[in-house]
PDB file of C-alpha atoms and ligand atoms in Angstrom:
ATOM      1  CA  MET A 182      -7.638  24.108 -37.576  1.00 59.00           C
ATOM      2  CA  PRO A 183      -4.168  22.264 -37.810  1.00 65.00           C
ATOM      3  CA  GLU A 184      -4.026  18.428 -36.838  1.00 92.00           C
ATOM      4  CA  LEU A 185      -3.479  17.817 -33.291  1.00 98.00           C
ATOM      5  CA  GLN A 186      -2.197  13.957 -32.688  1.00 98.00           C
ATOM      6  CA  ILE A 187      -3.431  12.409 -29.190  1.00 98.00           C
ATOM      7  CA  VAL A 188      -1.577   9.608 -28.172  1.00 98.00           C
ATOM      8  CA  ARG A 189      -2.026   7.281 -24.699  1.00 98.00           C
ATOM      9  CA  THR A 190       0.604   4.966 -24.633  1.00 98.00           C
ATOM     10  CA  VAL A 191       4.629   4.724 -24.985  1.00 98.00           C
ATOM     11  CA  ALA A 192       4.118   2.814 -28.106  1.00 98.00           C
ATOM     12  CA  ASP A 193       2.432   5.224 -30.237  1.00 98.00           C
ATOM     13  CA  LEU A 194       3.781   8.053 -28.889  1.00 98.00           C
ATOM     14  CA  ARG A 195       7.548   6.356 -30.719  1.00 98.00           C
ATOM     15  CA  VAL A 196       5.979   6.026 -33.926  1.00 98.00           C
ATOM     16  CA  ALA A 197       4.967   9.726 -34.004  1.00 98.00           C
ATOM     17  CA  VAL A 198       8.382  10.518 -32.836  1.00 98.00           C
ATOM     18  CA  ALA A 199      10.156   7.758 -35.115  1.00 98.00           C
ATOM     19  CA  HIS A 200       8.480   9.552 -38.106  1.00 98.00           C
ATOM     20  CA  TYR A 201       8.811  13.260 -37.227  1.00 98.00           C
ATOM     21  CA  ARG A 202      13.187  11.979 -37.228  1.00 98.00           C
ATOM     22  CA  ARG A 203      12.936  10.244 -40.811  1.00 98.00           C
ATOM     23  CA  SER A 204      11.603  13.791 -41.717  1.00 98.00           C
ATOM     24  CA  GLY A 205      14.741  15.222 -40.021  1.00 98.00           C
ATOM     25  CA  ALA A 206      12.454  17.570 -38.456  1.00 98.00           C
ATOM     26  CA  SER A 207      13.300  19.193 -34.599  1.00 98.00           C
ATOM     27  CA  VAL A 208      11.910  18.294 -31.447  1.00 98.00           C
ATOM     28  CA  GLY A 209      10.339  20.742 -28.640  1.00 99.00           C
ATOM     29  CA  LEU A 210       8.832  18.921 -25.392  1.00 99.00           C
ATOM     30  CA  VAL A 211       6.240  20.525 -23.326  1.00 99.00           C
ATOM     31  CA  PRO A 212       5.588  18.620 -20.073  1.00 98.00           C
ATOM     32  CA  THR A 213       2.189  20.175 -18.198  1.00 98.00           C
ATOM     33  CA  MET A 214      -0.581  18.720 -15.761  1.00 98.00           C
ATOM     34  CA  GLY A 215      -3.573  19.980 -17.578  1.00 98.00           C
ATOM     35  CA  ALA A 216      -5.610  22.879 -16.588  1.00 97.00           C
ATOM     36  CA  LEU A 217      -3.437  25.170 -19.258  1.00 98.00           C
ATOM     37  CA  HIS A 218      -2.867  28.275 -19.071  1.00 97.00           C
ATOM     38  CA  ASP A 219      -1.192  31.597 -20.476  1.00 97.00           C
ATOM     39  CA  GLY A 220       2.176  30.137 -18.795  1.00 97.00           C
ATOM     40  CA  HIS A 221       1.929  26.980 -20.718  1.00 98.00           C
ATOM     41  CA  LEU A 222       0.987  29.071 -23.942  1.00 98.00           C
ATOM     42  CA  THR A 223       3.954  30.565 -23.710  1.00 98.00           C
ATOM     43  CA  LEU A 224       6.021  27.477 -23.438  1.00 98.00           C
ATOM     44  CA  VAL A 225       4.162  26.437 -26.392  1.00 98.00           C
ATOM     45  CA  ARG A 226       4.558  28.932 -28.480  1.00 98.00           C
ATOM     46  CA  SER A 227       8.266  28.909 -27.413  1.00 98.00           C
ATOM     47  CA  ALA A 228       8.759  25.446 -28.490  1.00 99.00           C
ATOM     48  CA  LYS A 229       7.356  26.151 -31.944  1.00 98.00           C
ATOM     49  CA  LEU A 230       9.785  28.979 -32.710  1.00 98.00           C
ATOM     50  CA  ASP A 231      12.586  26.784 -31.628  1.00 98.00           C
ATOM     51  CA  ASN A 232      11.039  23.316 -33.565  1.00 98.00           C
ATOM     52  CA  ALA A 233       9.993  22.087 -36.515  1.00 98.00           C
ATOM     53  CA  ARG A 234       7.343  19.115 -33.815  1.00 98.00           C
ATOM     54  CA  VAL A 235       6.269  20.439 -30.368  1.00 98.00           C
ATOM     55  CA  ILE A 236       5.041  17.312 -28.665  1.00 99.00           C
ATOM     56  CA  ALA A 237       2.639  18.433 -25.112  1.00 99.00           C
ATOM     57  CA  THR A 238       2.252  16.709 -22.287  1.00 99.00           C
ATOM     58  CA  ILE A 239      -0.699  16.469 -20.004  1.00 98.00           C
ATOM     59  CA  PHE A 240      -0.737  13.712 -17.013  1.00 98.00           C
ATOM     60  CA  VAL A 241      -0.833  15.016 -13.518  1.00 98.00           C
ATOM     61  CA  ASN A 242       1.408  12.695 -11.898  1.00 98.00           C
ATOM     62  CA  PRO A 243       0.782  10.857  -8.440  1.00 98.00           C
ATOM     63  CA  LYS A 244       4.097  10.787  -6.988  1.00 98.00           C
ATOM     64  CA  GLN A 245       4.656  14.532  -6.295  1.00 98.00           C
ATOM     65  CA  PHE A 246       2.381  14.348  -4.336  1.00 96.00           C
ATOM     66  CA  GLY A 247       2.079  13.645  -1.131  1.00 94.00           C
ATOM     67  CA  PRO A 248      -1.156  12.325   1.231  1.00 93.00           C
ATOM     68  CA  THR A 249      -2.324  15.175   2.259  1.00 91.00           C
ATOM     69  CA  GLU A 250      -2.231  17.267  -0.985  1.00 91.00           C
ATOM     70  CA  ASP A 251      -4.214  17.706  -3.803  1.00 92.00           C
ATOM     71  CA  LEU A 252      -4.032  15.200  -5.721  1.00 96.00           C
ATOM     72  CA  ALA A 253      -7.972  13.776  -6.054  1.00 94.00           C
ATOM     73  CA  ARG A 254      -9.072  17.144  -6.842  1.00 93.00           C
ATOM     74  CA  TYR A 255      -5.915  19.107  -8.985  1.00 96.00           C
ATOM     75  CA  PRO A 256      -8.723  20.310 -12.401  1.00 95.00           C
ATOM     76  CA  ARG A 257      -8.577  18.639 -15.012  1.00 96.00           C
ATOM     77  CA  ASP A 258     -10.509  19.141 -18.556  1.00 97.00           C
ATOM     78  CA  GLU A 259      -8.799  18.235 -21.309  1.00 97.00           C
ATOM     79  CA  ALA A 260     -11.116  19.188 -23.608  1.00 98.00           C
ATOM     80  CA  ALA A 261     -10.105  22.850 -22.785  1.00 98.00           C
ATOM     81  CA  ASP A 262      -6.829  22.176 -22.782  1.00 98.00           C
ATOM     82  CA  VAL A 263      -7.032  19.605 -27.009  1.00 98.00           C
ATOM     83  CA  ALA A 264      -8.277  23.303 -27.891  1.00 98.00           C
ATOM     84  CA  MET A 265      -5.468  25.586 -26.828  1.00 98.00           C
ATOM     85  CA  LEU A 266      -3.270  23.350 -27.967  1.00 98.00           C
ATOM     86  CA  LYS A 267      -4.900  22.823 -31.603  1.00 98.00           C
ATOM     87  CA  GLU A 268      -5.597  26.441 -31.785  1.00 98.00           C
ATOM     88  CA  LEU A 269      -1.209  26.366 -30.893  1.00 98.00           C
ATOM     89  CA  GLY A 270      -0.259  24.534 -33.833  1.00 98.00           C
ATOM     90  CA  THR A 271       0.814  21.747 -31.230  1.00 98.00           C
ATOM     91  CA  ASP A 272       1.706  18.859 -33.588  1.00 98.00           C
ATOM     92  CA  LEU A 273       0.906  15.616 -31.229  1.00 98.00           C
ATOM     93  CA  LEU A 274      -0.405  15.670 -27.347  1.00 99.00           C
ATOM     94  CA  PHE A 275       0.853  12.526 -25.170  1.00 99.00           C
ATOM     95  CA  THR A 276      -1.703  11.582 -22.469  1.00 98.00           C
ATOM     96  CA  PRO A 277      -0.933   8.517 -21.136  1.00 98.00           C
ATOM     97  CA  ASP A 278      -2.805   6.926 -17.975  1.00 98.00           C
ATOM     98  CA  VAL A 279      -1.254   6.054 -14.515  1.00 98.00           C
ATOM     99  CA  GLY A 280      -0.708   2.424 -15.658  1.00 98.00           C
ATOM    100  CA  GLU A 281       0.282   3.546 -18.510  1.00 98.00           C
ATOM    101  CA  MET A 282       3.524   5.390 -17.033  1.00 98.00           C
ATOM    102  CA  TYR A 283       3.914   3.462 -13.629  1.00 98.00           C
ATOM    103  CA  PRO A 284       2.849  -0.564 -14.631  1.00 98.00           C
ATOM    104  CA  ASP A 285       2.724  -3.086 -11.678  1.00 98.00           C
ATOM    105  CA  GLY A 286       5.619  -2.921 -10.320  1.00 98.00           C
ATOM    106  CA  PHE A 287       7.099  -0.006 -10.659  1.00 98.00           C
ATOM    107  CA  SER A 288       9.884   0.342  -8.497  1.00 98.00           C
ATOM    108  CA  THR A 289      12.618   3.069  -9.663  1.00 98.00           C
ATOM    109  CA  SER A 290      12.829   5.956  -8.511  1.00 97.00           C
ATOM    110  CA  ILE A 291      15.451   9.385  -9.568  1.00 98.00           C
ATOM    111  CA  LEU A 292      17.031  11.148  -6.842  1.00 97.00           C
ATOM    112  CA  VAL A 293      18.246  14.501  -7.392  1.00 97.00           C
ATOM    113  CA  GLY A 294      20.596  15.700  -3.670  1.00 95.00           C
ATOM    114  CA  GLY A 295      21.515  18.784  -2.866  1.00 94.00           C
ATOM    115  CA  LEU A 296      18.978  21.165  -4.602  1.00 96.00           C
ATOM    116  CA  THR A 297      16.412  19.350  -3.749  1.00 96.00           C
ATOM    117  CA  GLN A 298      17.443  19.818   0.157  1.00 94.00           C
ATOM    118  CA  HIS A 299      15.366  23.573   0.440  1.00 96.00           C
ATOM    119  CA  LEU A 300      12.002  25.374  -0.169  1.00 98.00           C
ATOM    120  CA  GLU A 301      10.137  23.091  -1.896  1.00 97.00           C
ATOM    121  CA  GLY A 302      12.172  19.983  -0.538  1.00 96.00           C
ATOM    122  CA  ILE A 303      11.319  20.705   3.540  1.00 95.00           C
ATOM    123  CA  SER A 304       7.628  21.129   3.230  1.00 91.00           C
ATOM    124  CA  ARG A 305       7.019  18.721  -0.063  1.00 93.00           C
ATOM    125  CA  PRO A 306      10.219  16.134   1.093  1.00 90.00           C
ATOM    126  CA  HIS A 307       8.724  14.011  -2.500  1.00 91.00           C
ATOM    127  CA  PHE A 308       8.182  16.287  -5.113  1.00 97.00           C
ATOM    128  CA  PHE A 309      11.144  16.256  -6.605  1.00 98.00           C
ATOM    129  CA  THR A 310      11.715  12.829  -6.319  1.00 98.00           C
ATOM    130  CA  GLY A 311       8.515  12.658  -8.407  1.00 98.00           C
ATOM    131  CA  VAL A 312       8.985  15.166 -10.728  1.00 98.00           C
ATOM    132  CA  ALA A 313      12.192  14.052 -11.668  1.00 98.00           C
ATOM    133  CA  THR A 314      10.832  10.802 -12.122  1.00 98.00           C
ATOM    134  CA  VAL A 315       8.447  10.932 -14.492  1.00 98.00           C
ATOM    135  CA  VAL A 316      10.463  14.392 -16.199  1.00 99.00           C
ATOM    136  CA  THR A 317      13.117  11.737 -16.801  1.00 98.00           C
ATOM    137  CA  LYS A 318      10.612   9.329 -18.512  1.00 98.00           C
ATOM    138  CA  LEU A 319       8.892  11.825 -20.227  1.00 99.00           C
ATOM    139  CA  LEU A 320      12.640  12.675 -21.993  1.00 98.00           C
ATOM    140  CA  LEU A 321      13.442   8.928 -22.821  1.00 98.00           C
ATOM    141  CA  GLN A 322      10.141   8.257 -24.092  1.00 98.00           C
ATOM    142  CA  ALA A 323      10.126  11.553 -26.499  1.00 98.00           C
ATOM    143  CA  LEU A 324      13.864  11.683 -27.026  1.00 98.00           C
ATOM    144  CA  PRO A 325      13.569  15.492 -27.917  1.00 98.00           C
ATOM    145  CA  ASP A 326      15.987  18.229 -28.965  1.00 98.00           C
ATOM    146  CA  ARG A 327      14.523  20.808 -26.337  1.00 99.00           C
ATOM    147  CA  ALA A 328      12.293  20.804 -22.761  1.00 99.00           C
ATOM    148  CA  TYR A 329      10.479  23.643 -21.868  1.00 99.00           C
ATOM    149  CA  PHE A 330       9.556  24.817 -18.125  1.00 98.00           C
ATOM    150  CA  GLY A 331       9.025  27.758 -16.518  1.00 98.00           C
ATOM    151  CA  GLU A 332      10.591  29.563 -14.021  1.00 98.00           C
ATOM    152  CA  LYS A 333       7.258  29.778 -11.590  1.00 98.00           C
ATOM    153  CA  ASP A 334       8.936  26.820 -10.285  1.00 98.00           C
ATOM    154  CA  PHE A 335      12.216  27.839 -10.533  1.00 98.00           C
ATOM    155  CA  GLN A 336      13.428  25.033  -8.030  1.00 98.00           C
ATOM    156  CA  GLN A 337      12.040  22.449  -9.955  1.00 98.00           C
ATOM    157  CA  LEU A 338      14.193  23.499 -13.329  1.00 98.00           C
ATOM    158  CA  GLN A 339      16.639  23.881 -11.380  1.00 98.00           C
ATOM    159  CA  VAL A 340      16.665  20.447 -10.330  1.00 98.00           C
ATOM    160  CA  VAL A 341      15.756  19.322 -14.403  1.00 98.00           C
ATOM    161  CA  ARG A 342      18.829  21.124 -15.771  1.00 98.00           C
ATOM    162  CA  ARG A 343      21.185  18.861 -12.770  1.00 98.00           C
ATOM    163  CA  MET A 344      20.052  15.468 -13.383  1.00 98.00           C
ATOM    164  CA  VAL A 345      19.460  16.210 -17.018  1.00 98.00           C
ATOM    165  CA  ARG A 346      23.755  17.179 -16.345  1.00 98.00           C
ATOM    166  CA  ASP A 347      24.502  14.198 -13.757  1.00 98.00           C
ATOM    167  CA  LEU A 348      22.706  11.741 -16.496  1.00 98.00           C
ATOM    168  CA  ASN A 349      24.055  13.298 -20.258  1.00 98.00           C
ATOM    169  CA  ILE A 350      19.770  12.803 -21.172  1.00 98.00           C
ATOM    170  CA  PRO A 351      20.881  14.284 -24.706  1.00 98.00           C
ATOM    171  CA  VAL A 352      18.147  17.338 -23.820  1.00 98.00           C
ATOM    172  CA  ALA A 353      18.542  21.329 -23.869  1.00 98.00           C
ATOM    173  CA  ILE A 354      16.185  22.524 -21.237  1.00 99.00           C
ATOM    174  CA  VAL A 355      14.911  25.819 -21.957  1.00 99.00           C
ATOM    175  CA  PRO A 356      13.921  28.055 -19.084  1.00 98.00           C
ATOM    176  CA  ILE A 357      10.949  30.595 -19.931  1.00 98.00           C
ATOM    177  CA  PRO A 358      10.220  33.600 -17.427  1.00 98.00           C
ATOM    178  CA  THR A 359       7.060  33.533 -15.393  1.00 98.00           C
ATOM    179  CA  ILE A 360       3.661  34.585 -17.258  1.00 97.00           C
ATOM    180  CA  ARG A 361       1.876  36.806 -14.640  1.00 98.00           C
ATOM    181  CA  GLU A 362      -1.836  38.376 -14.130  1.00 98.00           C
ATOM    182  CA  ALA A 363      -2.385  42.196 -14.420  1.00 98.00           C
ATOM    183  CA  ASP A 364      -1.886  42.594 -10.828  1.00 98.00           C
ATOM    184  CA  GLY A 365       1.387  40.457 -11.212  1.00 98.00           C
ATOM    185  CA  LEU A 366       0.183  37.106  -9.682  1.00 98.00           C
ATOM    186  CA  ALA A 367       1.899  33.929 -11.545  1.00 98.00           C
ATOM    187  CA  MET A 368      -0.493  32.105 -13.371  1.00 98.00           C
ATOM    188  CA  SER A 369      -0.522  29.102 -12.250  1.00 97.00           C
ATOM    189  CA  SER A 370      -2.965  26.276 -12.337  1.00 94.00           C
ATOM    190  CA  ARG A 371      -4.073  26.096  -8.726  1.00 94.00           C
ATOM    191  CA  ASN A 372      -4.920  29.800  -8.681  1.00 97.00           C
ATOM    192  CA  ARG A 373      -7.983  27.990 -10.297  1.00 95.00           C
ATOM    193  CA  TYR A 374      -8.831  27.399  -6.323  1.00 96.00           C
ATOM    194  CA  LEU A 375      -8.814  30.698  -5.176  1.00 98.00           C
ATOM    195  CA  SER A 376     -12.721  32.693  -4.430  1.00 98.00           C
ATOM    196  CA  PRO A 377     -13.394  35.990  -5.298  1.00 98.00           C
ATOM    197  CA  ALA A 378     -11.947  37.070  -1.547  1.00 98.00           C
ATOM    198  CA  GLN A 379      -8.854  35.393  -1.436  1.00 98.00           C
ATOM    199  CA  ARG A 380      -7.843  36.044  -5.438  1.00 98.00           C
ATOM    200  CA  LYS A 381      -7.864  40.344  -4.026  1.00 98.00           C
ATOM    201  CA  ILE A 382      -5.817  38.655  -0.783  1.00 98.00           C
ATOM    202  CA  ALA A 383      -3.446  37.188  -3.795  1.00 98.00           C
ATOM    203  CA  SER A 384      -2.567  40.502  -5.426  1.00 98.00           C
ATOM    204  CA  ALA A 385      -0.790  41.703  -2.099  1.00 98.00           C
ATOM    205  CA  LEU A 386       1.941  39.000  -2.573  1.00 98.00           C
ATOM    206  CA  PRO A 387       3.540  40.020  -6.314  1.00 98.00           C
ATOM    207  CA  GLN A 388       2.894  43.967  -5.051  1.00 98.00           C
ATOM    208  CA  ILE A 389       4.602  42.629  -1.665  1.00 98.00           C
ATOM    209  CA  MET A 390       7.657  41.016  -3.785  1.00 98.00           C
ATOM    210  CA  HIS A 391       8.639  43.895  -5.521  1.00 98.00           C
ATOM    211  CA  GLU A 392       8.932  45.951  -2.900  1.00 98.00           C
ATOM    212  CA  THR A 393      11.136  43.573  -1.138  1.00 98.00           C
ATOM    213  CA  VAL A 394      13.226  42.227  -4.035  1.00 98.00           C
ATOM    214  CA  ALA A 395      13.495  47.076  -4.336  1.00 98.00           C
ATOM    215  CA  GLU A 396      14.623  46.525  -0.615  1.00 98.00           C
ATOM    216  CA  LEU A 397      16.656  43.642  -1.307  1.00 98.00           C
ATOM    217  CA  ARG A 398      18.846  45.414  -4.286  1.00 98.00           C
ATOM    218  CA  THR A 399      19.973  47.813  -1.231  1.00 97.00           C
ATOM    219  CA  GLY A 400      22.422  44.903  -0.260  1.00 96.00           C
ATOM    220  CA  LEU A 401      21.299  45.918   2.823  1.00 97.00           C
ATOM    221  CA  ALA A 402      21.062  42.542   5.214  1.00 98.00           C
ATOM    222  CA  ALA A 403      17.702  40.496   4.534  1.00 98.00           C
ATOM    223  CA  ALA A 404      16.654  38.849   7.610  1.00 98.00           C
ATOM    224  CA  PRO A 405      14.914  42.327   8.549  1.00 98.00           C
ATOM    225  CA  ILE A 406      14.115  42.509   5.162  1.00 98.00           C
ATOM    226  CA  LEU A 407      12.054  39.010   4.569  1.00 98.00           C
ATOM    227  CA  ALA A 408      10.596  38.998   8.832  1.00 98.00           C
ATOM    228  CA  GLY A 409       8.994  42.711   7.514  1.00 98.00           C
ATOM    229  CA  ALA A 410       7.964  41.221   4.265  1.00 98.00           C
ATOM    230  CA  LYS A 411       6.336  38.245   5.979  1.00 98.00           C
ATOM    231  CA  GLY A 412       4.904  40.262   8.364  1.00 98.00           C
ATOM    232  CA  ARG A 413       2.612  42.229   5.475  1.00 98.00           C
ATOM    233  CA  LEU A 414       1.787  39.051   4.120  1.00 98.00           C
ATOM    234  CA  HIS A 415       0.405  38.512   7.126  1.00 98.00           C
ATOM    235  CA  GLN A 416      -1.462  41.429   6.854  1.00 98.00           C
ATOM    236  CA  ALA A 417      -2.686  41.149   3.989  1.00 98.00           C
ATOM    237  CA  GLY A 418      -4.503  38.169   4.715  1.00 98.00           C
ATOM    238  CA  PHE A 419      -2.071  35.482   4.243  1.00 98.00           C
ATOM    239  CA  ASP A 420      -2.795  32.295   6.276  1.00 98.00           C
ATOM    240  CA  ARG A 421       0.919  30.627   6.672  1.00 98.00           C
ATOM    241  CA  VAL A 422       3.821  31.503   5.196  1.00 98.00           C
ATOM    242  CA  ASP A 423       6.359  28.309   5.055  1.00 97.00           C
ATOM    243  CA  TYR A 424       8.829  29.978   3.515  1.00 98.00           C
ATOM    244  CA  LEU A 425      10.302  33.372   2.010  1.00 98.00           C
ATOM    245  CA  GLU A 426      13.863  33.382   1.603  1.00 98.00           C
ATOM    246  CA  LEU A 427      16.494  35.101  -0.298  1.00 98.00           C
ATOM    247  CA  CYS A 428      19.340  31.986  -1.913  1.00 98.00           C
ATOM    248  CA  ASP A 429      21.679  31.976  -4.404  1.00 97.00           C
ATOM    249  CA  GLU A 430      20.262  31.359  -7.861  1.00 96.00           C
ATOM    250  CA  THR A 431      22.721  28.092  -8.322  1.00 95.00           C
ATOM    251  CA  THR A 432      22.724  26.030  -5.425  1.00 95.00           C
ATOM    252  CA  LEU A 433      19.455  27.669  -4.005  1.00 96.00           C
ATOM    253  CA  GLN A 434      20.940  28.194  -0.705  1.00 96.00           C
ATOM    254  CA  PRO A 435      19.970  30.946   1.721  1.00 97.00           C
ATOM    255  CA  VAL A 436      22.492  34.067   1.193  1.00 98.00           C
ATOM    256  CA  PRO A 437      22.589  36.512   4.180  1.00 98.00           C
ATOM    257  CA  LEU A 438      22.612  39.472   1.510  1.00 97.00           C
ATOM    258  CA  ALA A 439      22.040  39.988  -2.312  1.00 96.00           C
ATOM    259  CA  ARG A 440      25.419  40.026  -4.143  1.00 95.00           C
ATOM    260  CA  THR A 441      25.767  37.160  -6.089  1.00 93.00           C
ATOM    261  CA  PRO A 442      22.955  36.503  -8.604  1.00 97.00           C
ATOM    262  CA  SER A 443      20.266  35.633  -6.028  1.00 98.00           C
ATOM    263  CA  ARG A 444      16.530  35.047  -6.043  1.00 98.00           C
ATOM    264  CA  VAL A 445      13.844  35.868  -3.273  1.00 98.00           C
ATOM    265  CA  PHE A 446      11.759  32.913  -3.199  1.00 98.00           C
ATOM    266  CA  VAL A 447       8.245  32.260  -1.467  1.00 98.00           C
ATOM    267  CA  ALA A 448       5.892  29.532  -0.844  1.00 98.00           C
ATOM    268  CA  ALA A 449       2.313  30.962   1.652  1.00 98.00           C
ATOM    269  CA  TYR A 450      -1.146  29.828   1.533  1.00 98.00           C
ATOM    270  CA  VAL A 451      -4.576  31.814   1.503  1.00 98.00           C
ATOM    271  CA  GLY A 452      -6.449  29.310   2.854  1.00 98.00           C
ATOM    272  CA  ALA A 453      -5.574  25.838   1.844  1.00 96.00           C
ATOM    273  CA  THR A 454      -4.698  27.241  -1.359  1.00 96.00           C
ATOM    274  CA  ARG A 455      -0.545  27.601  -1.474  1.00 96.00           C
ATOM    275  CA  LEU A 456       0.854  29.733  -3.873  1.00 98.00           C
ATOM    276  CA  ILE A 457       4.945  29.783  -5.216  1.00 98.00           C
ATOM    277  CA  ASP A 458       7.328  32.567  -6.338  1.00 98.00           C
ATOM    278  CA  ASN A 459      10.458  34.123  -7.200  1.00 98.00           C
ATOM    279  CA  TRP A 460      11.668  37.779  -7.723  1.00 98.00           C
ATOM    280  CA  PRO A 461      15.768  37.850  -9.086  1.00 98.00           C
ATOM    281  CA  VAL A 462      17.417  40.439  -7.049  1.00 98.00           C
ATOM    282  CA  ILE A 463      20.042  40.323  -8.760  1.00 94.00           C
TER     283      ILE A 463
HETATM  284  O1  PAF B 192       5.272  21.680 -13.451  1.00 61.13           O
HETATM  285  C1  PAF B 192       4.868  20.913 -13.461  1.00 61.13           C
HETATM  286  O2  PAF B 192       3.235  20.957 -14.178  1.00 61.13           O
HETATM  287  C2  PAF B 192       5.403  19.268 -13.714  1.00 61.13           C
HETATM  288  O3  PAF B 192       5.862  19.350 -12.279  1.00 61.13           O
HETATM  289  C3  PAF B 192       6.063  19.085 -14.404  1.00 61.13           C
HETATM  290  C4  PAF B 192       7.623  19.026 -14.786  1.00 61.13           C
HETATM  291  C5  PAF B 192       4.792  18.733 -15.286  1.00 61.13           C
HETATM  292  C6  PAF B 192       5.939  17.423 -13.957  1.00 61.13           C
HETATM  293  O4  PAF B 192       4.856  16.349 -14.068  1.00 61.13           O
END
C-alpha cells in the first residue's frame, strides 16, 4: 500500500509541502471533518487526477458547531479514515488537535457577508464564520494549488469561493457534484445517526425533491409547489422542515420562480438528525 504521511502540526505540514514544492509538484487539498464516506473519497479521487500530491485534512472544527449541536457526538474514526486515504494513494493527512488550530488567545475570525445571511445562516448563525475561519487557516497552512469542496454543501462552497476571491487567496476552488446512495440520499457523515426506520423516512427526501424539481422546471410559481413538497415531507415522517426554498445559484437569494440558474435547497429533521441537500433546477 502507498505511504501516507500523517502530520499533526502546522510546522510539520509546512516542511512536507515545501518538499513537494521543491520537486515541482502541484498540490491538491481536501478539507474534511473525518468520518469519511464515498463523497469525501470522490473529492480525493478528483484531487489525485488534477495534482501530483494530495493532502487530506481531518479536523472536527469546534467553531462551526453551535452550543446545542452535535460536536461531542460527531462521528470520529481515525483508523478507518486512514485506511481509506491510504487505499486511494493520498500523500499526506494533516490532522491537528484543537490547541494546534486555535492556540490560547486565538481571536481572529473571517466573516463573509451577504451569502451567509440566508438558508443555513438563519438556523446556524455561527456556522459560516467557523467554516470560513478554519478553511482560511487550512488554505494558508497548506498553500495548495487547488482545494476540493462538495456541492452537497452548496452554500458552503459559494461562501468559500467568495472568501477566496475577496481575500485574494491564491487557490482554485474545485466543486464536486454530490455523491448519492442508491435511493438518492446524499452521502453525509451524519447519515450514521439514522436508525433503520429513520433511514427509510430519509429516502423520501430525494424522491420528493425529484418531483419538486420537475414541477419547478415548468416555470410555475415556486411558493405553492414548495408548500406542497413541505406537506409531503411531513407526511413521509419528517419531524421538521427548517427551510425548503428555491434560490438563485449565485446570490443564494430566494426567487419566485425558476428563470435564472437556480437550485432548490432543503434542511429537514428526521428525529434529531438534520439532513441538508440541494438540487439544480435550471
Ligand atoms: O464540509 C466540511 O466537512 C467542513 O465544513 C469543512 C469544509 C471541512 C470545514 O471544517
